Coordinates of C-alpha atoms and ligand atoms in Angstrom, one line a residue:
M188 CA 0.0 0.0 0.0
P189 CA 1.6 3.4 -0.9
V190 CA 2.4 5.7 2.0
K191 CA 1.3 9.3 1.5
Y192 CA 3.6 12.3 2.0
P193 CA 3.2 13.1 5.7
S194 CA 1.6 16.5 6.4
H195 CA 4.2 17.2 9.1
S196 CA 7.1 16.4 6.8
T197 CA 10.0 18.8 6.6
Y198 CA 11.0 17.4 3.2
D199 CA 10.5 19.5 0.1
R200 CA 7.6 17.7 -1.6
E201 CA 9.5 16.9 -4.8
V202 CA 12.5 15.5 -2.9
W203 CA 10.2 13.2 -0.9
D204 CA 8.4 12.1 -4.0
V205 CA 11.7 11.0 -5.7
L206 CA 13.2 9.4 -2.6
S207 CA 10.0 7.5 -1.7
G208 CA 10.4 5.6 -5.0
F209 CA 13.6 3.9 -3.9
W210 CA 14.5 1.1 -1.5
H211 CA 16.0 2.3 1.8
P212 CA 17.6 0.3 4.6
V213 CA 15.7 0.8 7.9
A214 CA 17.0 -1.8 10.3
R215 CA 19.3 -4.8 10.7
L216 CA 17.6 -8.2 11.0
S217 CA 19.6 -8.6 14.2
D218 CA 17.9 -5.5 15.7
L219 CA 14.5 -7.3 15.8
S220 CA 13.1 -9.1 18.8
N221 CA 9.7 -10.1 19.9
E222 CA 8.9 -6.5 20.8
P223 CA 7.6 -4.0 18.2
F224 CA 10.6 -2.1 16.7
P225 CA 10.1 1.6 15.7
V226 CA 12.0 3.0 12.8
K227 CA 11.7 6.3 10.8
L228 CA 12.1 6.8 7.0
L229 CA 11.6 10.1 5.2
D230 CA 9.7 11.5 8.2
V231 CA 7.4 8.5 8.2
S232 CA 7.3 6.6 11.5
L233 CA 7.1 2.8 11.0
V234 CA 6.7 -0.2 13.2
I235 CA 8.3 -3.5 12.5
Y236 CA 6.6 -6.4 14.3
Q237 CA 7.0 -10.2 14.3
T238 CA 3.9 -12.1 15.1
E239 CA 5.9 -15.3 14.7
E240 CA 9.6 -15.9 14.5
T241 CA 9.6 -16.3 10.8
S242 CA 7.1 -13.6 10.0
I243 CA 8.0 -9.9 9.7
S244 CA 5.3 -7.2 9.1
I245 CA 5.9 -3.4 8.7
A246 CA 3.2 -0.8 9.1
T247 CA 3.0 2.9 9.6
D248 CA 3.3 3.5 13.3
I249 CA -0.2 5.0 13.7
C250 CA -3.2 3.1 15.0
P251 CA -6.1 3.8 12.6
H252 CA -8.4 4.1 15.7
R253 CA -7.1 7.2 17.4
G254 CA -3.5 7.6 16.1
A255 CA -1.5 6.1 19.0
P256 CA 1.9 4.6 18.2
L257 CA 1.7 0.9 17.8
S258 CA 5.4 0.6 18.6
K259 CA 4.6 1.3 22.2
G260 CA 2.3 -1.7 22.3
R261 CA 3.1 -5.4 22.6
I262 CA 2.9 -8.7 20.8
E263 CA 0.6 -11.3 22.1
R264 CA -1.5 -14.1 20.5
K265 CA 0.4 -13.6 17.2
R266 CA -1.0 -10.0 17.1
I267 CA 0.3 -6.5 17.7
I268 CA -1.8 -4.8 20.4
C269 CA -2.3 -1.1 20.5
P270 CA -1.4 0.4 23.9
Y271 CA -4.3 2.9 23.9
H272 CA -7.6 0.9 23.6
G273 CA -6.1 -2.6 22.9
L274 CA -7.2 -3.2 19.3
E275 CA -5.4 -6.2 18.0
Y276 CA -3.9 -6.6 14.5
D277 CA -2.6 -9.7 12.8
K278 CA 0.4 -10.0 10.6
S279 CA -1.4 -8.6 7.5
G280 CA -2.4 -5.5 9.6
Q281 CA -6.1 -6.6 9.8
C282 CA -7.9 -5.8 13.0
Q283 CA -9.0 -9.0 14.7
R284 CA -10.3 -7.8 18.0
V285 CA -11.9 -4.7 19.6
P286 CA -11.9 -5.4 23.4
A287 CA -14.2 -2.5 24.3
S288 CA -16.9 -3.8 22.0
E289 CA -17.1 -7.4 23.1
P290 CA -19.4 -9.2 23.2
H291 CA -20.9 -7.0 20.5
A292 CA -19.4 -7.6 17.1
D293 CA -17.6 -4.5 15.9
N294 CA -16.8 -4.4 12.2
C295 CA -13.1 -5.4 12.4
A296 CA -13.0 -5.8 8.7
A297 CA -13.1 -2.0 8.2
I298 CA -10.1 -1.4 10.5
K299 CA -6.7 -2.1 8.9
L300 CA -3.1 -0.8 9.3
T301 CA -1.2 0.8 6.4
M302 CA 1.3 -1.9 5.5
V303 CA 4.5 -1.0 3.6
N304 CA 6.5 -2.7 0.9
W305 CA 9.7 -4.3 2.3
C306 CA 12.3 -6.9 1.6
E307 CA 15.4 -8.4 3.3
K308 CA 18.9 -8.5 1.8
Y309 CA 22.4 -8.3 3.2
G310 CA 21.0 -8.7 6.7
L311 CA 19.1 -5.5 6.4
I312 CA 15.4 -4.7 6.1
W313 CA 14.7 -2.4 3.1
V314 CA 11.5 -0.4 2.7
N315 CA 10.0 1.3 -0.4
L316 CA 7.3 3.8 0.6
N317 CA 5.5 4.4 -2.7
G318 CA 5.0 0.7 -3.5
K319 CA 6.6 1.0 -7.0
P320 CA 10.4 0.9 -6.5
T321 CA 12.0 2.6 -9.5
K322 CA 15.5 0.9 -9.1
P323 CA 16.6 -2.5 -7.7
L324 CA 18.7 -2.9 -4.5
P325 CA 22.4 -2.5 -4.8
K326 CA 24.4 -5.6 -5.9
W327 CA 27.0 -6.3 -3.2
A328 CA 29.1 -9.2 -4.4
A329 CA 31.2 -9.9 -1.3
F330 CA 28.1 -10.9 0.7
E331 CA 27.7 -13.9 -1.6
D332 CA 31.4 -14.9 -1.9
D333 CA 32.7 -17.5 0.6
N334 CA 36.2 -16.0 0.3
Y335 CA 35.0 -13.0 2.3
I336 CA 34.1 -12.6 5.9
V337 CA 31.6 -9.9 6.6
V338 CA 31.4 -7.8 9.8
D339 CA 28.4 -5.6 10.5
C340 CA 28.9 -2.4 12.5
D341 CA 26.3 -0.9 14.9
S342 CA 24.1 1.7 13.1
E343 CA 24.9 5.3 13.9
L344 CA 22.5 8.3 13.7
W345 CA 24.2 11.3 12.3
N346 CA 22.9 14.9 12.4
A347 CA 23.6 15.3 8.7
S348 CA 21.7 14.9 5.5
A349 CA 22.0 11.7 3.5
G350 CA 23.5 13.7 0.6
R351 CA 26.3 15.2 2.8
H352 CA 27.1 11.8 4.3
T353 CA 27.2 10.0 0.9
E354 CA 29.3 12.7 -0.6
N355 CA 31.7 12.4 2.3
F356 CA 32.0 8.6 1.9
N357 CA 32.9 9.1 -1.8
D358 CA 35.1 12.2 -1.3
V359 CA 38.7 11.4 -2.0
A360 CA 40.5 14.7 -1.3
H361 CA 39.7 14.5 2.5
L362 CA 41.5 11.2 3.1
S363 CA 44.9 12.6 3.8
F364 CA 43.5 15.3 6.1
I365 CA 40.5 13.9 8.1
H366 CA 41.8 10.3 8.3
S367 CA 45.4 10.9 9.3
G368 CA 44.7 9.1 12.5
T369 CA 43.7 5.9 10.8
F370 CA 44.5 5.1 7.1
G371 CA 45.0 8.6 5.6
N372 CA 48.5 9.5 4.4
P373 CA 49.2 13.1 5.4
N374 CA 52.4 13.2 3.3
D375 CA 50.6 12.4 0.0
P376 CA 47.5 14.5 -0.5
L377 CA 47.6 14.6 -4.3
I378 CA 44.7 12.9 -5.9
E379 CA 45.3 11.5 -9.4
R380 CA 42.7 12.3 -12.1
Y381 CA 40.0 9.7 -12.2
K382 CA 37.1 8.9 -14.6
V383 CA 33.6 8.7 -13.4
E384 CA 31.9 5.8 -15.3
K385 CA 28.1 6.0 -15.5
T386 CA 26.3 2.7 -14.8
D387 CA 22.6 1.8 -14.7
E388 CA 22.5 2.2 -10.9
G389 CA 25.0 5.1 -10.4
F390 CA 28.7 5.4 -11.0
D391 CA 32.0 3.5 -10.8
R392 CA 35.5 4.8 -10.6
T393 CA 39.0 3.7 -9.8
F394 CA 42.1 5.4 -8.5
T395 CA 45.2 4.5 -6.5
Y396 CA 45.8 5.9 -3.0
N397 CA 49.0 5.5 -1.1
E398 CA 47.3 4.5 2.1
I399 CA 48.8 4.1 5.6
D400 CA 47.9 0.4 5.8
K401 CA 47.2 -1.1 9.2
I402 CA 48.5 -4.6 8.4
D403 CA 47.5 -6.0 11.8
Y404 CA 44.4 -4.8 13.7
L405 CA 45.9 -5.9 17.0
S406 CA 49.1 -4.0 16.8
D407 CA 50.3 -0.5 15.8
K408 CA 52.2 -1.9 12.8
S409 CA 51.5 0.0 9.6
E410 CA 53.2 0.9 6.3
V411 CA 52.5 2.9 3.1
V412 CA 50.8 0.7 0.6
P413 CA 49.6 1.8 -2.9
K414 CA 46.0 0.5 -2.9
I415 CA 43.6 0.4 -5.8
Y416 CA 40.4 1.9 -4.6
N417 CA 37.3 0.8 -6.6
Y418 CA 34.2 2.8 -5.8
R419 CA 30.8 1.6 -6.9
F420 CA 27.7 3.7 -6.1
T421 CA 24.0 3.0 -6.4
Y422 CA 21.4 5.7 -6.1
P423 CA 20.2 7.2 -3.9
F424 CA 22.6 6.5 -1.0
A425 CA 24.4 3.1 -1.3
S426 CA 28.2 3.2 -1.6
E427 CA 30.8 0.5 -1.9
L428 CA 34.6 1.0 -1.6
E429 CA 36.8 -2.0 -2.5
M430 CA 40.4 -1.5 -1.4
N431 CA 42.9 -3.8 -3.1
S432 CA 46.4 -4.4 -1.8
P433 CA 49.2 -5.5 -4.2
D434 CA 49.5 -8.7 -2.1
G435 CA 45.9 -9.7 -2.8
R436 CA 44.2 -8.6 0.4
V437 CA 40.9 -7.0 -0.3
M438 CA 38.7 -5.0 2.1
T439 CA 35.3 -3.7 0.9
I440 CA 33.3 -1.2 2.9
Y441 CA 29.6 -1.1 2.3
D442 CA 27.8 2.1 3.4
C443 CA 24.1 2.7 3.1
I444 CA 21.7 5.2 4.7
C445 CA 18.3 5.4 6.0
P446 CA 17.3 9.1 5.5
E447 CA 15.2 9.5 8.7
S448 CA 14.6 13.2 8.0
P449 CA 16.2 15.8 5.7
T450 CA 19.0 16.4 8.3
T451 CA 19.2 13.1 10.2
S452 CA 20.7 9.9 8.7
R453 CA 21.0 6.4 10.1
I454 CA 24.2 4.9 8.8
F455 CA 24.6 1.2 8.2
I456 CA 28.1 -0.1 7.5
S457 CA 29.4 -3.6 6.8
L458 CA 33.0 -4.6 6.1
A459 CA 34.0 -7.6 4.0
R460 CA 37.6 -8.9 3.8
N461 CA 39.3 -11.9 2.4
Y462 CA 42.1 -12.0 5.0
D463 CA 42.6 -12.0 8.8
R464 CA 39.7 -14.3 9.3
D465 CA 40.6 -14.7 13.0
T466 CA 40.6 -11.1 13.9
P467 CA 37.8 -10.6 16.5
E468 CA 34.7 -8.7 15.1
K469 CA 35.0 -6.1 17.8
E470 CA 38.5 -5.0 16.6
I471 CA 37.2 -4.4 13.1
Q472 CA 34.1 -2.6 14.5
K473 CA 36.4 -0.4 16.7
W474 CA 38.6 0.5 13.7
Q475 CA 35.5 1.5 11.6
A476 CA 34.0 3.5 14.5
A477 CA 37.3 5.5 14.7
V478 CA 37.2 6.2 11.0
N479 CA 33.5 7.3 11.3
D480 CA 34.4 9.6 14.2
E481 CA 37.0 11.3 12.1
D482 CA 34.4 12.1 9.5
R483 CA 31.4 12.7 11.6
W484 CA 32.2 16.0 13.3
V485 CA 33.0 17.7 10.0
V486 CA 29.9 16.3 8.1
E487 CA 27.6 17.3 10.9
S488 CA 29.1 20.9 10.8
Q489 CA 28.8 21.5 7.1
L490 CA 26.6 24.3 5.9
P491 CA 24.2 24.4 4.2
K492 CA 22.9 21.3 5.9
L493 CA 21.5 20.0 2.6
L494 CA 23.9 19.1 -0.2
P495 CA 23.2 21.8 -2.8
L496 CA 22.4 20.5 -6.3
S497 CA 23.3 23.7 -8.0
P498 CA 27.0 23.8 -8.9
K499 CA 27.0 27.5 -8.2
T500 CA 26.4 27.3 -4.5
E501 CA 29.8 25.9 -3.6
K502 CA 33.3 26.0 -5.3
H503 CA 34.7 22.8 -6.7
I504 CA 38.2 21.4 -7.2
A505 CA 39.3 18.7 -9.8
A506 CA 39.0 15.9 -7.2
D507 CA 35.3 16.7 -6.9
A508 CA 34.4 15.2 -10.3
W509 CA 32.4 12.4 -8.7
S510 CA 30.6 14.8 -6.4
L511 CA 29.4 17.0 -9.4
E512 CA 28.0 13.9 -11.2
F513 CA 26.4 12.7 -7.9
R514 CA 24.5 16.0 -7.6
D515 CA 23.5 16.1 -11.3
G516 CA 22.0 12.6 -10.9
F517 CA 19.4 13.9 -8.5
V518 CA 18.4 16.6 -11.0
R519 CA 18.0 13.9 -13.7
L520 CA 15.8 12.0 -11.2
G521 CA 13.5 15.1 -11.2
I522 CA 14.7 17.3 -8.3
S523 CA 15.1 21.0 -9.0
R524 CA 18.6 22.4 -9.2
D525 CA 17.8 24.9 -6.5
N526 CA 17.0 22.2 -4.1
G527 CA 19.2 20.2 -1.7
I528 CA 19.5 16.6 -0.7
Ligands
FES85 S1 -5.7 4.3 19.3 FE1 -5.1 2.3 19.0 S2 -6.7 1.2 20.0 FE2 -7.4 3.2 20.1
FE2_86 FE1 36.0 9.8 5.4

């Protein structure tokens, strides 16, 4: 069932209309339990509930009786029960019981939740609000390759727009400055010219970066290694960075965003690698959290808060070639140039 543009939304209407046509990640499967789980996407509050272990349902988090949040209710008798007057809904969102009307038969058939279109992939729950996804999910090969071990990081809520975060993930000129505490090489800030290749989903590009490579997560050992960085991007906000070492080690970072509101973004990151299979997950997660902290303060401080689509609003350098294409892509999707994302 398509979800309507919420009247309280702070999104520009044309931005919301375009973004509601995509799949967005809203939660990890591992976040779910036998309690209703609230999430937010594009200013729409949703509730994920499991009436049985194998069954997932997602509805707008508004009881159709008097608008109470179902996520504050509970699951019993394979139903989600609204906390306000106890109406009970099954996995299809159909009302099955109105306690205040018993033993009189109320017309349950007329009371139904607004269910949303969802799917599961890469351990994430993805939601499409308009019921007609314009593009498929990103294709993330390492998740289906036994040579790789995948580590999921805890999601983070950033006070930044999805556009600002995505541009930061794909920005290459900041590596030697912002990331000098982890993998950035402060002595080699020059970015070689790269080509942005358009794909059906977004863009690909490749360049070499002389990274400070932390060979062993459990020690301080590191050395400069020329790594081939392959970036693959899928609209609207799913990014992949595959970092190839000359000795055959490959680490791929997957970054995708749930745009909760125009200026708040929930970040989901997974790391796949074909080496160091025995390194504890928490060491990998700690390293990625340190990288995120390096980025976060600057991205949350950028003004304007929304990434401007007009090329005239900010000044650009040669290394920004990807960023200009990224902004143009939203204009091709139907968002005005004077808007932001
Ligand atoms: S508001 Fe949900 S039962 Fe009344
Ligand atoms: Fe960064």
